[in-house]
């Protein structure tokens, strides 16, 4: 998620769940080729398994970017065919690629020819006011036939290319989970991952009766501790879930290490930590302290210690809850 799932968020997410597959923000393939690729692609090795999401629509450019990315040991390359933003449409990629399945097939093939890791796709269930299932099935079926792509992440709502902001495009077009379930029924050999509007582990379990996986976006950002039980619940781990105290300690250590490097600021990292205490007493204080510009400007990780102490003070009568 652009601006959200940067390396600092992902590192925190990895402290919470060891197994959950993490995705980068969408990165423009041209930026990787012509820009500061180390800055765009470097991540902490502990973040693995990690998928790099690319934006683009020129097969050779995407292939070149994928090859460069493979040198950074990503575990998967994902092509964005779901973003409806006008800027992305101007570049003729993102969701509007759903109108161009032959081109998408060429993009996926060009990338897969240059890398050994899986090349996957994330797309919508349709564009604009198209509500029929068949165009979606044709899109997926054609890619299944013409490419080696076997992992389809399906955001279960249409993208409206005109008249809706990117934000509204994540909420207003109605969710059609039944379309995603039907894809799995019709293409049982494909790995179908459902995305869109999932906010609880109960919902994840329900969807997993019909599809192979679930991608959680906004809720995993605003309430990252949702992921705390995922290793045990979905990956068969027998290790105990991480506790708040241990997590905060690791986060402070990571933040200190990062602050010792150039170009990192506490503000950039702490903004991703704001949702960590979601649902706990003291969460408001935690958020307030970690978003206070006058406190953040000192660039000192001890602010996290102080915010955590405030949470603990709010829970003195019920220490077990944290
Ligand atoms: C701030 C923000 C940035 C996003 N950036 C991307 C992106 O770079 N690539 C992408 O495929 N989807 C992106 N999305 C969409 C999410 O991946 C996801 O498909 C959408 O939010 C629906 O899932 P959710 O209800 O679990 O959040 C973004 C969403 C948000 C809120």
Short mmCIF file of C-alpha atoms and ligand atoms in Angstrom, two decimals:
data_model
loop_
_atom_site.label_atom_id
_atom_site.label_comp_id
_atom_site.label_asym_id
_atom_site.label_seq_id
_atom_site.Cartn_x
_atom_site.Cartn_y
_atom_site.Cartn_z
CA UNK A 1 0.00 0.00 0.00
CA UNK A 2 1.54 3.24 -1.20
CA UNK A 3 3.10 5.21 1.65
CA UNK A 4 1.94 2.62 4.16
CA UNK A 5 3.70 -0.70 3.65
CA UNK A 6 7.19 0.72 3.48
CA UNK A 7 10.09 -1.19 5.01
CA UNK A 8 9.48 0.17 8.50
CA UNK A 9 5.86 -0.96 8.58
CA UNK A 10 6.84 -4.30 7.13
CA UNK A 11 9.54 -4.85 9.72
CA UNK A 12 7.01 -4.21 12.48
CA UNK A 13 4.52 -6.56 10.80
CA UNK A 14 7.19 -9.24 10.65
CA UNK A 15 7.79 -8.93 14.39
CA UNK A 16 4.10 -9.66 14.85
CA UNK A 17 3.78 -12.54 12.38
CA UNK A 18 6.72 -14.62 11.18
CA UNK A 19 4.91 -16.31 8.30
CA UNK A 20 2.49 -13.82 6.79
CA UNK A 21 3.49 -12.91 3.24
CA UNK A 22 4.27 -9.19 3.06
CA UNK A 23 3.85 -6.94 0.02
CA UNK A 24 5.72 -3.75 -0.80
CA UNK A 25 4.09 -0.59 -1.99
CA UNK A 26 3.58 -0.49 -5.75
CA UNK A 27 6.83 0.65 -7.33
CA UNK A 28 6.92 1.96 -10.86
CA UNK A 29 9.11 -0.28 -13.01
CA UNK A 30 10.70 2.74 -14.67
CA UNK A 31 11.70 4.17 -11.29
CA UNK A 32 13.60 0.97 -10.53
CA UNK A 33 15.47 1.16 -13.82
CA UNK A 34 16.21 4.88 -13.81
CA UNK A 35 15.98 5.85 -10.14
CA UNK A 36 17.78 5.05 -6.91
CA UNK A 37 17.18 1.31 -6.91
CA UNK A 38 18.91 0.67 -3.61
CA UNK A 39 16.59 3.13 -1.93
CA UNK A 40 13.54 1.63 -3.63
CA UNK A 41 14.38 -2.03 -3.19
CA UNK A 42 16.51 -2.53 -0.10
CA UNK A 43 14.74 -4.12 2.83
CA UNK A 44 15.67 -5.87 6.06
CA UNK A 45 16.33 -9.58 5.40
CA UNK A 46 14.00 -10.43 8.28
CA UNK A 47 11.08 -9.07 6.23
CA UNK A 48 11.05 -12.20 4.08
CA UNK A 49 8.86 -13.73 2.72
CA UNK A 50 8.28 -10.54 0.79
CA UNK A 51 6.72 -9.76 -2.57
CA UNK A 52 7.60 -6.72 -4.64
CA UNK A 53 4.66 -5.13 -6.40
CA UNK A 54 5.46 -3.49 -9.72
CA UNK A 55 3.46 -0.96 -11.69
CA UNK A 56 3.94 -0.76 -15.42
CA UNK A 57 2.64 -1.93 -18.76
CA UNK A 58 5.68 -2.29 -21.00
CA UNK A 59 6.83 -5.91 -21.05
CA UNK A 60 10.53 -5.15 -21.59
CA UNK A 61 10.57 -2.49 -18.89
CA UNK A 62 8.78 -4.74 -16.41
CA UNK A 63 11.13 -7.60 -17.26
CA UNK A 64 14.16 -5.43 -16.66
CA UNK A 65 12.75 -4.18 -13.35
CA UNK A 66 11.86 -7.72 -12.27
CA UNK A 67 15.38 -8.90 -13.05
CA UNK A 68 16.89 -6.10 -10.98
CA UNK A 69 14.47 -6.87 -8.13
CA UNK A 70 15.32 -10.58 -8.20
CA UNK A 71 18.90 -9.52 -7.41
CA UNK A 72 17.54 -8.19 -4.11
CA UNK A 73 16.16 -11.62 -3.22
CA UNK A 74 12.46 -10.85 -3.32
CA UNK A 75 10.31 -13.96 -3.06
CA UNK A 76 7.62 -12.94 -5.54
CA UNK A 77 6.98 -10.23 -8.13
CA UNK A 78 3.40 -9.00 -8.34
CA UNK A 79 1.94 -6.96 -11.18
CA UNK A 80 -0.56 -4.26 -10.20
CA UNK A 81 -3.72 -4.39 -12.30
CA UNK A 82 -5.96 -2.89 -9.64
CA UNK A 83 -4.94 0.70 -9.00
CA UNK A 84 -7.45 3.19 -10.44
CA UNK A 85 -5.62 6.45 -9.66
CA UNK A 86 -5.66 8.99 -12.51
CA UNK A 87 -1.87 9.26 -12.38
CA UNK A 88 -1.51 5.53 -12.85
CA UNK A 89 -4.13 5.57 -15.63
CA UNK A 90 -2.13 8.25 -17.41
CA UNK A 91 0.78 5.82 -17.41
CA UNK A 92 -1.68 3.26 -18.88
CA UNK A 93 -1.15 0.74 -16.12
CA UNK A 94 -2.90 -0.36 -12.92
CA UNK A 95 -6.57 -1.23 -13.17
CA UNK A 96 -7.00 -0.08 -16.77
CA UNK A 97 -4.86 -3.05 -17.79
CA UNK A 98 -7.90 -5.24 -17.16
CA UNK A 99 -9.09 -4.01 -20.55
CA UNK A 100 -5.92 -5.36 -22.14
CA UNK A 101 -5.53 -8.97 -21.24
CA UNK A 102 -3.19 -9.75 -24.17
CA UNK A 103 -0.80 -7.04 -23.00
CA UNK A 104 -1.03 -8.26 -19.39
CA UNK A 105 -0.12 -11.76 -20.59
CA UNK A 106 2.92 -10.39 -22.40
CA UNK A 107 3.95 -8.43 -19.31
CA UNK A 108 3.66 -11.48 -17.05
CA UNK A 109 5.53 -13.70 -19.53
CA UNK A 110 8.31 -11.18 -20.06
CA UNK A 111 8.86 -10.95 -16.31
CA UNK A 112 8.62 -14.70 -15.73
CA UNK A 113 11.22 -15.32 -18.43
CA UNK A 114 13.77 -13.27 -16.52
CA UNK A 115 13.20 -14.50 -12.95
CA UNK A 116 12.88 -17.83 -11.14
CA UNK A 117 10.52 -16.59 -8.45
CA UNK A 118 6.72 -16.60 -9.00
CA UNK A 119 5.26 -13.72 -10.97
CA UNK A 120 1.74 -13.00 -9.74
CA UNK A 121 -1.06 -10.52 -10.36
CA UNK A 122 -3.38 -8.36 -8.28
CA UNK A 123 -6.53 -7.14 -9.98
CA UNK A 124 -10.16 -6.10 -9.47
CA UNK A 125 -13.31 -8.04 -10.35
CA UNK A 126 -14.15 -5.60 -13.13
CA UNK A 127 -14.02 -2.06 -14.41
CA UNK A 128 -16.55 0.75 -14.22
CA UNK A 129 -20.18 -0.33 -14.29
CA UNK A 130 -19.51 -3.82 -15.69
CA UNK A 131 -21.24 -6.16 -13.25
CA UNK A 132 -21.18 -9.47 -15.10
CA UNK A 133 -18.98 -12.31 -13.90
CA UNK A 134 -17.94 -13.58 -17.32
CA UNK A 135 -15.49 -10.79 -18.27
CA UNK A 136 -13.65 -11.49 -15.00
CA UNK A 137 -13.55 -15.22 -15.71
CA UNK A 138 -12.34 -14.50 -19.25
CA UNK A 139 -9.56 -12.27 -17.91
CA UNK A 140 -8.38 -14.90 -15.43
CA UNK A 141 -8.92 -17.81 -17.85
CA UNK A 142 -6.91 -16.13 -20.61
CA UNK A 143 -4.00 -15.45 -18.28
CA UNK A 144 -4.14 -19.02 -17.02
CA UNK A 145 -3.92 -20.26 -20.60
CA UNK A 146 -1.26 -17.88 -21.88
CA UNK A 147 1.03 -17.45 -18.88
CA UNK A 148 2.63 -19.37 -16.03
CA UNK A 149 0.94 -17.07 -13.49
CA UNK A 150 -0.89 -19.22 -10.95
CA UNK A 151 -1.43 -16.78 -8.09
CA UNK A 152 -4.27 -14.29 -8.51
CA UNK A 153 -4.97 -11.74 -5.79
CA UNK A 154 -8.46 -10.47 -6.39
CA UNK A 155 -9.74 -7.25 -4.84
CA UNK A 156 -13.42 -8.15 -4.75
CA UNK A 157 -14.82 -4.90 -6.09
CA UNK A 158 -14.78 -3.06 -9.39
CA UNK A 159 -12.49 -0.13 -10.09
CA UNK A 160 -14.39 2.84 -11.44
CA UNK A 161 -11.92 4.59 -13.68
CA UNK A 162 -13.85 7.83 -13.78
CA UNK A 163 -15.69 9.79 -11.14
CA UNK A 164 -14.24 8.19 -8.01
CA UNK A 165 -11.09 9.06 -6.09
CA UNK A 166 -8.67 6.20 -5.34
CA UNK A 167 -9.91 6.29 -1.75
CA UNK A 168 -13.58 6.01 -2.74
CA UNK A 169 -12.60 3.25 -5.14
CA UNK A 170 -11.68 1.17 -2.09
CA UNK A 171 -15.07 1.61 -0.46
CA UNK A 172 -17.87 2.52 -2.84
CA UNK A 173 -17.93 -0.15 -5.56
CA UNK A 174 -19.77 -3.04 -3.89
CA UNK A 175 -17.88 -6.10 -2.67
CA UNK A 176 -18.71 -9.31 -4.56
CA UNK A 177 -16.99 -12.09 -2.67
CA UNK A 178 -19.13 -14.62 -4.54
CA UNK A 179 -17.27 -13.74 -7.76
CA UNK A 180 -13.94 -14.56 -6.14
CA UNK A 181 -15.28 -17.85 -4.74
CA UNK A 182 -16.58 -18.72 -8.20
CA UNK A 183 -13.14 -18.14 -9.72
CA UNK A 184 -11.73 -20.74 -7.35
CA UNK A 185 -14.50 -23.18 -8.28
CA UNK A 186 -13.93 -22.71 -12.00
CA UNK A 187 -10.15 -22.66 -11.84
CA UNK A 188 -9.32 -25.02 -8.98
CA UNK A 189 -5.67 -25.28 -10.00
CA UNK A 190 -5.16 -21.55 -9.50
CA UNK A 191 -4.19 -20.06 -6.17
CA UNK A 192 -6.96 -17.53 -5.59
CA UNK A 193 -6.41 -14.94 -2.86
CA UNK A 194 -9.33 -12.79 -1.80
CA UNK A 195 -8.89 -9.14 -0.86
CA UNK A 196 -11.16 -6.30 0.19
CA UNK A 197 -13.00 -5.29 3.34
CA UNK A 198 -11.64 -8.04 5.61
CA UNK A 199 -11.32 -6.83 9.19
CA UNK A 200 -11.39 -9.88 11.48
CA UNK A 201 -9.94 -13.35 11.88
CA UNK A 202 -13.47 -14.75 11.83
CA UNK A 203 -13.99 -13.31 8.34
CA UNK A 204 -10.64 -14.70 7.21
CA UNK A 205 -11.67 -18.18 8.38
CA UNK A 206 -14.97 -17.89 6.52
CA UNK A 207 -13.29 -16.88 3.26
CA UNK A 208 -10.72 -19.65 3.59
CA UNK A 209 -13.52 -22.17 3.17
CA UNK A 210 -13.77 -21.01 -0.46
CA UNK A 211 -10.39 -19.58 -1.50
CA UNK A 212 -6.71 -20.31 -0.92
CA UNK A 213 -5.72 -17.16 0.86
CA UNK A 214 -6.80 -13.77 2.12
CA UNK A 215 -4.99 -10.46 1.75
CA UNK A 216 -5.69 -7.90 4.45
CA UNK A 217 -4.81 -4.28 3.76
CA UNK A 218 -6.18 -1.43 5.81
CA UNK A 219 -7.07 -3.41 8.92
CA UNK A 220 -3.56 -4.88 9.11
CA UNK A 221 -2.27 -1.33 8.96
CA UNK A 222 -4.60 0.32 11.46
CA UNK A 223 -4.70 -2.66 13.80
CA UNK A 224 -1.46 -4.59 13.22
CA UNK A 225 -1.88 -6.78 16.32
CA UNK A 226 -4.69 -8.49 14.39
CA UNK A 227 -1.81 -10.46 12.84
CA UNK A 228 -0.64 -11.69 16.22
CA UNK A 229 -2.54 -14.96 16.07
CA UNK A 230 -2.01 -15.67 12.37
CA UNK A 231 1.11 -17.86 12.72
CA UNK A 232 -0.73 -20.24 15.03
CA UNK A 233 -4.14 -19.94 13.38
CA UNK A 234 -3.16 -20.15 9.70
CA UNK A 235 0.41 -21.43 9.51
CA UNK A 236 0.44 -24.16 12.16
CA UNK A 237 3.04 -22.47 14.36
CA UNK A 238 3.32 -23.73 17.91
CA UNK A 239 5.29 -20.72 19.11
CA UNK A 240 3.51 -18.36 21.48
CA UNK A 241 2.17 -15.14 19.98
CA UNK A 242 4.31 -12.08 20.54
CA UNK A 243 3.43 -10.03 23.63
CA UNK A 244 3.22 -6.24 23.66
CA UNK A 245 6.18 -5.79 25.97
CA UNK A 246 8.54 -7.92 23.88
CA UNK A 247 7.27 -6.34 20.69
CA UNK A 248 7.79 -2.80 21.88
CA UNK A 249 11.31 -3.70 23.05
CA UNK A 250 12.20 -5.08 19.62
CA UNK A 251 10.65 -2.10 17.93
CA UNK A 252 12.69 0.30 20.05
CA UNK A 253 15.87 -1.59 19.20
CA UNK A 254 15.04 -1.50 15.49
CA UNK A 255 14.15 2.18 15.62
CA UNK A 256 17.40 3.02 17.37
CA UNK A 257 19.38 1.11 14.75
CA UNK A 258 17.54 2.88 11.94
CA UNK A 259 17.96 6.32 13.50
CA UNK A 260 21.71 5.78 13.54
CA UNK A 261 21.59 5.65 9.72
CA UNK A 262 21.26 8.69 7.50
CA UNK A 263 17.89 9.65 5.99
CA UNK A 264 15.76 8.03 8.70
CA UNK A 265 13.58 10.06 11.02
CA UNK A 266 11.50 8.99 13.98
CA UNK A 267 8.47 10.63 12.40
CA UNK A 268 8.75 8.35 9.37
CA UNK A 269 8.87 5.24 11.47
CA UNK A 270 6.58 6.13 14.36
CA UNK A 271 3.63 6.90 12.07
CA UNK A 272 3.45 3.18 11.31
CA UNK A 273 3.38 2.30 15.00
CA UNK A 274 0.29 4.37 15.79
CA UNK A 275 -2.21 1.51 15.45
CA UNK A 276 -0.23 -0.92 17.55
CA UNK A 277 -2.19 -0.40 20.76
CA UNK A 278 -5.54 -0.45 18.98
CA UNK A 279 -8.27 -1.53 21.37
CA UNK A 280 -6.15 -1.15 24.51
CA UNK A 281 -6.60 1.37 27.27
CA UNK A 282 -4.04 4.09 26.71
CA UNK A 283 -4.11 3.70 22.92
CA UNK A 284 -5.06 7.33 22.54
CA UNK A 285 -2.11 8.50 24.56
CA UNK A 286 0.22 6.22 22.63
CA UNK A 287 -1.03 7.70 19.35
CA UNK A 288 -0.92 11.24 20.65
CA UNK A 289 2.67 10.97 21.88
CA UNK A 290 3.95 9.23 18.76
CA UNK A 291 2.38 11.81 16.46
CA UNK A 292 3.42 14.89 18.43
CA UNK A 293 5.72 16.86 16.14
CA UNK A 294 7.50 18.60 19.01
CA UNK A 295 8.37 15.23 20.62
CA UNK A 296 9.21 13.50 17.34
CA UNK A 297 11.68 16.11 16.23
CA UNK A 298 14.22 14.96 18.83
CA UNK A 299 14.56 11.75 16.82
CA UNK A 300 14.99 9.75 20.00
CA UNK A 301 13.50 6.26 20.30
CA UNK A 302 13.02 6.87 24.03
CA UNK A 303 9.74 8.50 23.00
CA UNK A 304 8.43 5.00 22.27
CA UNK A 305 9.50 3.87 25.75
CA UNK A 306 7.64 6.84 27.25
CA UNK A 307 4.51 6.17 25.17
CA UNK A 308 4.58 2.51 26.18
CA UNK A 309 4.91 3.50 29.83
CA UNK A 310 1.78 5.62 29.38
CA UNK A 311 -0.08 2.59 28.04
CA UNK A 312 1.11 0.46 30.94
CA UNK A 313 0.05 3.14 33.42
CA UNK A 314 -3.41 3.06 31.89
CA UNK A 315 -3.59 -0.67 32.43
CA UNK A 316 -2.25 -0.98 35.98
CA UNK A 317 -5.52 -2.41 37.20
CA UNK A 318 -5.58 -4.99 34.39
CA UNK A 319 -1.96 -5.81 33.49
CA UNK A 320 -3.01 -9.11 31.95
CA UNK A 321 -4.72 -7.29 29.09
CA UNK A 322 -1.35 -6.24 27.72
C1 LIG B 1 -3.13 4.01 1.41
C2 LIG B 1 -3.37 2.85 0.50
C3 LIG B 1 -2.46 2.57 -0.49
C4 LIG B 1 -2.67 1.49 -1.36
N1 LIG B 1 -1.71 1.19 -2.27
C5 LIG B 1 -1.82 0.06 -3.02
C6 LIG B 1 -0.77 -0.37 -3.86
O1 LIG B 1 0.31 0.25 -3.93
N2 LIG B 1 -0.96 -1.50 -4.58
C7 LIG B 1 -2.12 -2.23 -4.49
O2 LIG B 1 -2.24 -3.27 -5.15
N3 LIG B 1 -3.12 -1.85 -3.70
C8 LIG B 1 -2.99 -0.75 -2.95
N4 LIG B 1 -4.00 -0.38 -2.11
C9 LIG B 1 -5.23 -1.20 -2.06
C10 LIG B 1 -5.09 -2.31 -1.04
O3 LIG B 1 -4.03 -3.15 -1.37
C11 LIG B 1 -6.36 -3.16 -0.99
O4 LIG B 1 -6.56 -3.76 -2.24
C12 LIG B 1 -7.60 -2.36 -0.62
O5 LIG B 1 -7.34 -1.44 0.41
C13 LIG B 1 -8.72 -3.31 -0.20
O6 LIG B 1 -8.32 -4.16 0.83
P1 LIG B 1 -8.60 -3.83 2.40
O7 LIG B 1 -10.07 -3.59 2.51
O8 LIG B 1 -8.13 -5.05 3.14
O9 LIG B 1 -7.81 -2.59 2.72
C14 LIG B 1 -3.83 0.69 -1.24
C15 LIG B 1 -4.74 0.97 -0.22
C16 LIG B 1 -4.52 2.04 0.62
C17 LIG B 1 -5.52 2.32 1.73
#
